[in-house]
Short mmCIF file of C-alpha atoms in Angstrom, two decimals:
data_model
loop_
_atom_site.label_atom_id
_atom_site.label_comp_id
_atom_site.label_asym_id
_atom_site.label_seq_id
_atom_site.Cartn_x
_atom_site.Cartn_y
_atom_site.Cartn_z
CA MET A 18 -15.67 10.55 10.30
CA GLU A 19 -13.51 9.27 7.49
CA ARG A 20 -12.28 11.73 4.70
CA THR A 21 -14.04 11.61 1.38
CA PRO A 22 -13.07 12.95 -2.16
CA TRP A 23 -15.61 15.76 -1.55
CA ASP A 24 -13.97 17.13 1.43
CA PRO A 25 -12.71 20.76 1.00
CA GLU A 26 -8.94 21.28 1.46
CA GLY A 27 -7.64 22.28 4.88
CA VAL A 28 -10.43 20.74 6.97
CA ASP A 29 -9.22 18.91 10.15
CA VAL A 30 -10.74 15.44 10.87
CA VAL A 31 -11.12 15.26 14.72
CA LEU A 32 -13.45 12.14 14.68
CA ASP A 33 -12.51 8.77 14.00
CA SER A 34 -14.62 6.22 12.16
CA GLN A 35 -16.43 5.32 15.36
CA GLY A 36 -17.29 8.99 16.24
CA ARG A 37 -14.69 9.35 18.82
CA LEU A 38 -12.42 12.42 19.33
CA HIS A 39 -8.86 11.45 18.28
CA GLY A 40 -5.55 13.36 18.02
CA ASP A 41 -5.22 16.54 19.88
CA ALA A 42 -8.89 17.43 19.48
CA VAL A 43 -9.63 17.08 23.03
CA ALA A 44 -6.89 19.63 23.96
CA ARG A 45 -8.34 21.99 21.45
CA LEU A 46 -11.82 22.08 22.78
CA ASP A 47 -12.93 25.18 24.98
CA PRO A 48 -12.97 23.70 28.52
CA GLY A 49 -16.58 25.18 29.01
CA THR A 50 -17.90 23.08 26.07
CA ASP A 51 -20.67 20.73 27.22
CA LEU A 52 -20.43 18.07 24.68
CA ARG A 53 -23.30 16.16 25.91
CA GLU A 54 -25.52 19.35 25.77
CA HIS A 55 -24.20 20.02 22.25
CA TYR A 56 -25.00 16.38 21.18
CA LYS A 57 -28.45 16.78 22.58
CA GLN A 58 -29.18 19.87 20.32
CA LEU A 59 -28.11 17.87 17.32
CA VAL A 60 -30.43 15.05 18.16
CA ALA A 61 -33.28 17.31 18.96
CA ALA A 62 -32.75 19.07 15.46
CA ARG A 63 -32.67 15.66 13.67
CA CYS A 64 -35.58 14.46 15.30
CA LEU A 65 -37.63 17.55 14.62
CA ASP A 66 -36.60 17.33 10.95
CA MET A 67 -37.50 13.87 10.58
CA ARG A 68 -40.97 14.44 11.96
CA LEU A 69 -41.60 17.37 9.71
CA ALA A 70 -40.07 15.71 6.73
CA ARG A 71 -42.24 12.73 7.24
CA MET A 72 -45.40 14.88 6.89
CA GLY A 73 -44.66 15.55 3.33
CA LEU A 74 -45.45 19.27 3.54
CA PRO A 75 -44.59 20.99 0.28
CA MET A 76 -43.43 24.20 1.90
CA TYR A 77 -40.70 22.57 4.35
CA ALA A 78 -37.10 22.11 3.37
CA SER A 79 -35.41 19.30 5.17
CA PHE A 80 -31.97 20.00 6.70
CA ALA A 81 -30.95 16.21 7.34
CA GLY A 82 -27.35 15.78 7.54
CA GLU A 83 -26.61 19.55 7.85
CA GLU A 84 -27.27 19.81 11.74
CA ALA A 85 -23.75 20.32 12.69
CA PRO A 86 -22.83 23.65 11.23
CA ILE A 87 -26.47 25.00 11.73
CA VAL A 88 -26.64 24.04 15.35
CA SER A 89 -22.95 24.86 16.01
CA ALA A 90 -23.25 28.49 14.66
CA ALA A 91 -26.43 29.26 16.62
CA ALA A 92 -25.11 27.68 19.82
CA LEU A 93 -22.09 30.02 19.70
CA LEU A 94 -24.01 33.18 19.54
CA ALA A 95 -24.45 35.39 22.60
CA PRO A 96 -27.87 36.77 23.58
CA ASN A 97 -27.59 40.10 21.68
CA ASP A 98 -26.15 38.55 18.41
CA TRP A 99 -28.42 37.76 15.43
CA ILE A 100 -28.61 34.99 12.96
CA TYR A 101 -30.17 34.96 9.55
CA PRO A 102 -30.85 31.49 8.37
CA GLY A 103 -31.61 30.08 4.86
CA PRO A 104 -34.54 27.92 3.96
CA ARG A 105 -32.83 24.71 4.89
CA ASP A 106 -31.64 25.99 8.43
CA ALA A 107 -34.78 25.55 10.64
CA ALA A 108 -32.40 23.93 13.49
CA ALA A 109 -31.11 27.37 14.07
CA VAL A 110 -34.45 28.73 15.43
CA LEU A 111 -34.75 25.55 17.66
CA THR A 112 -31.05 26.02 19.00
CA ARG A 113 -31.66 29.64 19.74
CA GLY A 114 -34.50 28.60 22.08
CA LEU A 115 -37.77 28.55 20.06
CA SER A 116 -40.09 25.71 21.47
CA VAL A 117 -40.75 22.58 19.27
CA GLU A 118 -44.45 23.50 19.47
CA ASP A 119 -43.85 27.08 18.18
CA CYS A 120 -41.63 25.70 15.39
CA VAL A 121 -44.17 23.20 14.20
CA ALA A 122 -46.86 25.93 14.42
CA GLN A 123 -44.80 28.25 12.21
CA VAL A 124 -43.96 25.43 9.75
CA MET A 125 -47.81 24.84 9.53
CA GLY A 126 -48.30 28.60 8.70
CA GLU A 127 -49.59 29.51 12.41
CA GLY A 128 -48.08 31.68 14.93
CA PRO A 129 -46.98 35.17 15.09
CA ALA A 130 -45.63 35.25 11.58
CA ARG A 131 -48.84 34.11 10.01
CA GLY A 132 -49.65 36.05 6.79
CA ARG A 133 -46.14 37.51 6.72
CA LEU A 134 -44.02 34.65 5.85
CA VAL A 135 -44.60 31.84 3.62
CA PRO A 136 -45.48 28.49 5.63
CA GLY A 137 -42.56 26.34 6.38
CA GLN A 138 -40.21 29.39 7.00
CA LEU A 139 -39.23 30.08 10.57
CA THR A 140 -38.34 33.18 12.45
CA ALA A 141 -37.91 34.40 16.02
CA PRO A 142 -36.97 38.06 16.32
CA GLU A 143 -37.24 37.84 20.11
CA LEU A 144 -34.33 35.45 19.96
CA GLY A 145 -32.45 37.17 17.45
CA VAL A 146 -33.38 34.95 14.46
CA GLY A 147 -34.15 36.91 11.21
CA PRO A 148 -36.88 35.82 8.90
CA VAL A 149 -36.05 33.19 5.99
CA LEU A 150 -36.06 35.07 2.74
CA GLU A 151 -37.07 33.23 -0.60
CA THR A 152 -34.64 34.88 -2.83
CA VAL A 153 -31.35 33.05 -2.92
CA GLY A 154 -28.66 34.93 -1.15
CA MET A 155 -31.11 37.63 0.17
CA GLN A 156 -30.30 36.38 3.79
CA VAL A 157 -26.64 37.46 3.24
CA ALA A 158 -27.56 40.91 1.99
CA VAL A 159 -30.07 41.69 4.85
CA ALA A 160 -27.59 40.28 7.32
CA THR A 161 -24.99 42.59 6.13
CA GLY A 162 -27.19 45.52 6.38
CA HIS A 163 -28.07 44.51 10.10
CA ALA A 164 -24.21 44.05 10.79
CA ARG A 165 -23.96 47.59 9.53
CA GLY A 166 -26.53 48.82 12.00
CA GLN A 167 -24.82 47.10 14.76
CA LYS A 168 -21.54 48.58 14.20
CA LEU A 169 -23.03 52.28 13.89
CA GLY A 170 -25.15 51.46 17.17
CA GLY A 171 -21.77 50.49 18.77
CA GLU A 172 -23.66 47.31 20.09
CA GLY A 173 -20.61 45.13 20.17
CA ALA A 174 -22.68 42.18 18.76
CA VAL A 175 -22.28 40.23 15.63
CA THR A 176 -24.51 38.89 12.68
CA VAL A 177 -24.31 35.48 11.17
CA ALA A 178 -25.56 34.54 7.99
CA LEU A 179 -26.10 30.82 6.87
CA CYS A 180 -25.91 29.74 3.19
CA GLY A 181 -25.15 26.86 0.94
CA GLU A 182 -22.14 26.87 -1.36
CA GLY A 183 -24.33 27.65 -4.47
CA THR A 184 -25.07 31.09 -2.75
CA THR A 185 -21.43 31.96 -3.36
CA THR A 186 -22.08 32.15 -7.04
CA THR A 187 -24.64 34.90 -6.80
CA GLY A 188 -24.17 38.65 -7.05
CA LEU A 189 -25.68 39.19 -3.60
CA PHE A 190 -22.95 37.38 -1.93
CA HIS A 191 -20.13 39.05 -3.61
CA GLU A 192 -21.80 42.44 -3.13
CA SER A 193 -22.28 41.79 0.49
CA LEU A 194 -18.85 40.61 1.10
CA CYS A 195 -17.65 43.67 -0.69
CA ILE A 196 -19.59 45.84 1.65
CA ALA A 197 -18.52 43.94 4.89
CA ALA A 198 -14.81 44.12 3.79
CA THR A 199 -14.87 47.79 3.01
CA ALA A 200 -16.85 48.60 6.21
CA ASP A 201 -15.20 46.16 8.51
CA LEU A 202 -18.47 44.86 9.65
CA PRO A 203 -19.21 42.43 12.52
CA LEU A 204 -20.33 39.79 10.11
CA VAL A 205 -19.69 36.07 9.86
CA ILE A 206 -20.97 34.13 6.82
CA VAL A 207 -21.15 30.25 7.27
CA VAL A 208 -21.18 28.55 4.06
CA LYS A 209 -22.23 24.86 4.12
CA SER A 210 -21.17 22.44 1.65
CA LEU A 211 -23.75 19.59 0.70
CA GLN A 212 -20.75 17.34 0.17
CA TRP A 213 -22.62 15.10 -2.23
CA PRO A 214 -23.74 17.15 -5.24
CA ASP A 215 -25.50 15.36 -8.20
CA THR A 216 -22.56 15.95 -10.57
CA ALA A 217 -19.39 18.00 -10.07
CA PRO A 218 -18.02 19.16 -6.69
CA ALA A 219 -19.20 22.58 -5.41
CA GLU A 220 -15.77 24.02 -6.03
CA ALA A 221 -16.47 23.64 -10.10
CA GLY A 222 -19.29 26.08 -9.96
CA LEU A 223 -17.21 29.05 -10.72
CA LEU A 224 -13.96 28.75 -12.42
CA GLY A 225 -12.98 25.72 -10.46
CA GLU A 226 -11.47 27.65 -7.50
CA PRO A 227 -12.23 26.52 -3.93
CA VAL A 228 -15.38 28.25 -2.24
CA ALA A 229 -13.29 29.92 0.51
CA ASP A 230 -11.07 31.49 -2.44
CA ARG A 231 -14.12 33.62 -3.29
CA ALA A 232 -13.79 35.44 0.07
CA LYS A 233 -10.01 35.68 -0.14
CA MET A 234 -10.38 37.50 -3.43
CA LEU A 235 -12.10 40.24 -1.66
CA GLY A 236 -9.52 40.54 0.99
CA LEU A 237 -11.28 38.59 3.80
#
């Protein structure tokens, strides 16, 4: 991967233009990392997304190009951890173990969530995947509450919330981070940058500071 003008600061590029690991990237990898299996998960997510996107379903939001952070976040979780995806994070459910058939059924409005979720939005509570919520940033707030319950219950587990950089400009995001910082919650928020906004970089959304600084201002 080559650097672009849209790359956030402080990011290490570990792939060259041909997709090969370079520098000390190999030495920094966890010895237990199965790169082939991880790549299979990325390809599976892309294939599922392509098939669903080609159907032209009005209720399905494609995640093409965002597979890496979604799949990586879901793949790192332990069985008792939870993840709350956003509307464009269907890959998380697939990575956590929901079958392709069940994914497609939920997107079409069938399956156990029928009548309880908007078609196109996936969930798998038996696999630690919370429901996709329509309100921007609501998954971060719900994940914060879930993390609070985990801490009170002494579960030793963590909760992950996925969102886009636009969510960092909402009140829900900042309120959730304040609670997480105050209560020292086992919460991880993964903010994805779309990299190619229509006009200005994502960092221009709020007084021009980098997205990461919005968390630093809260002491995180």
